[in-house]
CSV table of C-alpha atoms in Angstrom, one decimal:
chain,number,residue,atom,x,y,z
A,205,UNK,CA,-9.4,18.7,-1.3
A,206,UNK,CA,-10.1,20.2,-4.7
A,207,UNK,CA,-9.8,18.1,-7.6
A,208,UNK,CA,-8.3,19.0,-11.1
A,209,UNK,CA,-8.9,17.7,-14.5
A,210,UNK,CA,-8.3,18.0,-18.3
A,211,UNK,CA,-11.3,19.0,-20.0
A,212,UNK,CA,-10.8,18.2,-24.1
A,213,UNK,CA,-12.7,20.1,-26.5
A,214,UNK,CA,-13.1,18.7,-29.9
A,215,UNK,CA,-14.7,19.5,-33.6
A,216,UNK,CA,-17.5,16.7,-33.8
A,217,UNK,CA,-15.2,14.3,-32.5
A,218,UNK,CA,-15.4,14.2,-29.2
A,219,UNK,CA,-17.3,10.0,-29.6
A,220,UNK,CA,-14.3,8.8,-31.6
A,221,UNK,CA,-11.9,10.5,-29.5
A,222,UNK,CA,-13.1,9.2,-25.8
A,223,UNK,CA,-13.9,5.2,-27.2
A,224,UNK,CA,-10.0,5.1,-28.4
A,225,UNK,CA,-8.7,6.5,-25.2
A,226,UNK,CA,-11.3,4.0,-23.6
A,227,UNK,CA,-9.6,1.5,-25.7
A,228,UNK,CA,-6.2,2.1,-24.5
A,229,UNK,CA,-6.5,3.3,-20.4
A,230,UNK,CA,-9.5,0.6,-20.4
A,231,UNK,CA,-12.4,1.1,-17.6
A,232,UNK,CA,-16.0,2.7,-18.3
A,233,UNK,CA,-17.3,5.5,-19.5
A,234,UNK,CA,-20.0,6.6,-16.9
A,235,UNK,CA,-22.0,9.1,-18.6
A,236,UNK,CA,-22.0,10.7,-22.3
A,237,UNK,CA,-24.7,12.8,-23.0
A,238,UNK,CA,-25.2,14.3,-26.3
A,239,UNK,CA,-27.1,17.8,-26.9
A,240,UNK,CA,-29.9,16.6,-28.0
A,241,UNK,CA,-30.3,15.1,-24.9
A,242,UNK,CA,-29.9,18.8,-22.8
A,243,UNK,CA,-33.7,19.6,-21.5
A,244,UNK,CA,-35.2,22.6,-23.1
A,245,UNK,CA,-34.1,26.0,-21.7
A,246,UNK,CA,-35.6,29.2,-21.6
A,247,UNK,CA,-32.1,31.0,-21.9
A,248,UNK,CA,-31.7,32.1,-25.1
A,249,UNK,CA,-28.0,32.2,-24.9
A,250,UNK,CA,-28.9,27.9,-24.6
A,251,UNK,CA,-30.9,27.3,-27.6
A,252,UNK,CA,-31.8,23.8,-28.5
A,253,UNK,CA,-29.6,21.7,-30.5
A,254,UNK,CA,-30.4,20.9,-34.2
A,255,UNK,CA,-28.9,19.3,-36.9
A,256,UNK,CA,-25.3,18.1,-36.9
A,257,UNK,CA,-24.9,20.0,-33.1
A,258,UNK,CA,-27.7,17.5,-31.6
A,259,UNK,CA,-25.7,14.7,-32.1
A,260,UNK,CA,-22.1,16.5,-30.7
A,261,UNK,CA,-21.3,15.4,-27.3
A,262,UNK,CA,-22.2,17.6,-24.6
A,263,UNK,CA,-20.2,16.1,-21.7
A,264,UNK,CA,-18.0,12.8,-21.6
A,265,UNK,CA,-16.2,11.4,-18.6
A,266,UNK,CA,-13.8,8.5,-18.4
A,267,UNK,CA,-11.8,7.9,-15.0
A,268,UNK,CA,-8.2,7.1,-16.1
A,269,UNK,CA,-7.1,6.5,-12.1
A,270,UNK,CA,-8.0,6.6,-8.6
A,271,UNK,CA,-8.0,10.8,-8.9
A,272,UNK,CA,-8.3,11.5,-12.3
A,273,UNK,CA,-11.0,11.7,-14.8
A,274,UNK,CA,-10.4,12.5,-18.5
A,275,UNK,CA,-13.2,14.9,-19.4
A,276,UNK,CA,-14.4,16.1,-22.9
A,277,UNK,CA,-17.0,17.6,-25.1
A,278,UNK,CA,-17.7,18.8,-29.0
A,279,UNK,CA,-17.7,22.2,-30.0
A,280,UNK,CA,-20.9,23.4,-31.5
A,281,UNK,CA,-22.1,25.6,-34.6
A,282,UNK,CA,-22.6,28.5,-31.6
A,283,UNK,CA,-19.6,28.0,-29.9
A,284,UNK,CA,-17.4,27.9,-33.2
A,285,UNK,CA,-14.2,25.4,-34.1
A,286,UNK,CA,-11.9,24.8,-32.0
A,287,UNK,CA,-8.0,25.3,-32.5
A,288,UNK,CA,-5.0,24.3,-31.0
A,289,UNK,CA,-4.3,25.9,-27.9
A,290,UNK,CA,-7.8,26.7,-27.1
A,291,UNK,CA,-9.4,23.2,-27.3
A,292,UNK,CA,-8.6,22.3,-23.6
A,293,UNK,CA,-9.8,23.8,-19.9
A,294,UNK,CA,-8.9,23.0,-17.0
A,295,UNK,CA,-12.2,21.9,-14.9
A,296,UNK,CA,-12.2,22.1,-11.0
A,297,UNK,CA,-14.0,20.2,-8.4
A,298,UNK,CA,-14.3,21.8,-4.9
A,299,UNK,CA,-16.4,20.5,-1.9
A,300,UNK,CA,-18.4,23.4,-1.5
A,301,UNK,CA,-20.3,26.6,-3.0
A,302,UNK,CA,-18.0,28.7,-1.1
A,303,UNK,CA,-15.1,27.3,-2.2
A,304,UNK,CA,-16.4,27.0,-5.8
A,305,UNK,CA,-17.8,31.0,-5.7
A,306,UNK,CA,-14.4,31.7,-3.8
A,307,UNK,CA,-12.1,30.2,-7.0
A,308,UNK,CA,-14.2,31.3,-10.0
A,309,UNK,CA,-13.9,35.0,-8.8
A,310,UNK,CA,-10.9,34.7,-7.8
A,311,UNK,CA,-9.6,33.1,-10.9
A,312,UNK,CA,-11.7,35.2,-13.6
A,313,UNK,CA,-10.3,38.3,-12.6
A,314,UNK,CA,-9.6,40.2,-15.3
A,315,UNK,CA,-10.8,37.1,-17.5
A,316,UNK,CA,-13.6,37.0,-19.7
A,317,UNK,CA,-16.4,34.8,-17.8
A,318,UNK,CA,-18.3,32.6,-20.4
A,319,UNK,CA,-20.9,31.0,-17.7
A,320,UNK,CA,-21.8,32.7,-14.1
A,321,UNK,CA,-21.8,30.1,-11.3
A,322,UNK,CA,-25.1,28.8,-11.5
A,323,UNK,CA,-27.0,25.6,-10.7
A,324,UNK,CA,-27.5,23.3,-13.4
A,325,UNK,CA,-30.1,20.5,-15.0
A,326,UNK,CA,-27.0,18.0,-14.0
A,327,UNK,CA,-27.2,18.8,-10.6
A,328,UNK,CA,-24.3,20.4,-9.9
A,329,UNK,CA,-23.2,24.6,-9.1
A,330,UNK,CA,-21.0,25.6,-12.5
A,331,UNK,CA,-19.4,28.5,-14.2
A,332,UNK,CA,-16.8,28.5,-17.2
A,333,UNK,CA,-14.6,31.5,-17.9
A,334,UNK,CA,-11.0,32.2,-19.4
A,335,UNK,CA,-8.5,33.8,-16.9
A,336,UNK,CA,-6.7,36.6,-17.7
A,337,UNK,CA,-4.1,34.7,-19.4
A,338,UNK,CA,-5.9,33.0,-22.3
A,339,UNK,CA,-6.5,29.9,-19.9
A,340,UNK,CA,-10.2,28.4,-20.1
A,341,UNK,CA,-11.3,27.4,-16.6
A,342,UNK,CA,-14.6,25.5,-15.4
A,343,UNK,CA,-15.1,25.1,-12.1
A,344,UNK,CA,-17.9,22.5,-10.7
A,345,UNK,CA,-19.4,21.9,-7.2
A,346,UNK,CA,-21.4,18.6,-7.3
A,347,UNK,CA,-24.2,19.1,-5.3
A,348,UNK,CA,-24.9,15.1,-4.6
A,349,UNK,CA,-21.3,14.3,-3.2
A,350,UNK,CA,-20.1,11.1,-5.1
């Protein structure tokens, strides 16, 4: 069964944001990597994180219940701000490739795809876009089932 969950973006304050909501549903944070933690890249549309960006959050988790896991990340000085209304995605977890390639094409039609399906230093099969209708979209196939 596929999995959905919110994905926040936030302005450089992504930390803050994710040890108050810790603070309130309670539990633990398994992983939050910053982007000076990313491993160097020869993708130049992936360049290295410097300054202020290095310490922005590149990914955050926090499981707020049995199926659902609060996800979030900081904006950078290549991505741009964030506003309301485009500060969230909606991130989905399938149990296979197929299912994963099957959804991102299906769902970026007509969209505007930000990041092919591709494996990644995280170890999983991933590709962002935004759907036709303004709607940002990431879709994730773990590769080492959990």
């Amino acid at each position: 069964m596929n999995s959905i969950h919110p994905y926040l973006i936030f302005n450089g304050t992504c930390e803050k944001a994710f040890l108050f909501y810790q603070s309130v549903f309670g539990g633990a944070i398994p992983y939050m990597g910053k982007f000076k933690d990313m491993p160097p890249s020869d993708d130049p549309n992936c360049p290295p994180a410097t300054g202020e960006d290095a310490e922005r959050v590149m990914h955050v988790s926090l499981p707020i219940g049995p199926h659902t896991i609060l996800m979030g990340s900081d904006s950078t000085s290549q991505s741009g701000d964030v506003a309301f209304g485009n500060n969230f995605s909606v991130s989905i977890n399938t149990e296979s490739r197929a299912e994963a390639d099957r959804l991102f094409n299906g769902l970026s039609a007509g969209g505007n795809i930000i990041m092919p399906m591709t494996n990644t230093f995280w170890g999983a099969y991933f590709g962002m876009f935004t759907d036709q209708f303004g709607i940002g979209w990431m879709v994730n196939f773990d590769e080492v089932q959990k």
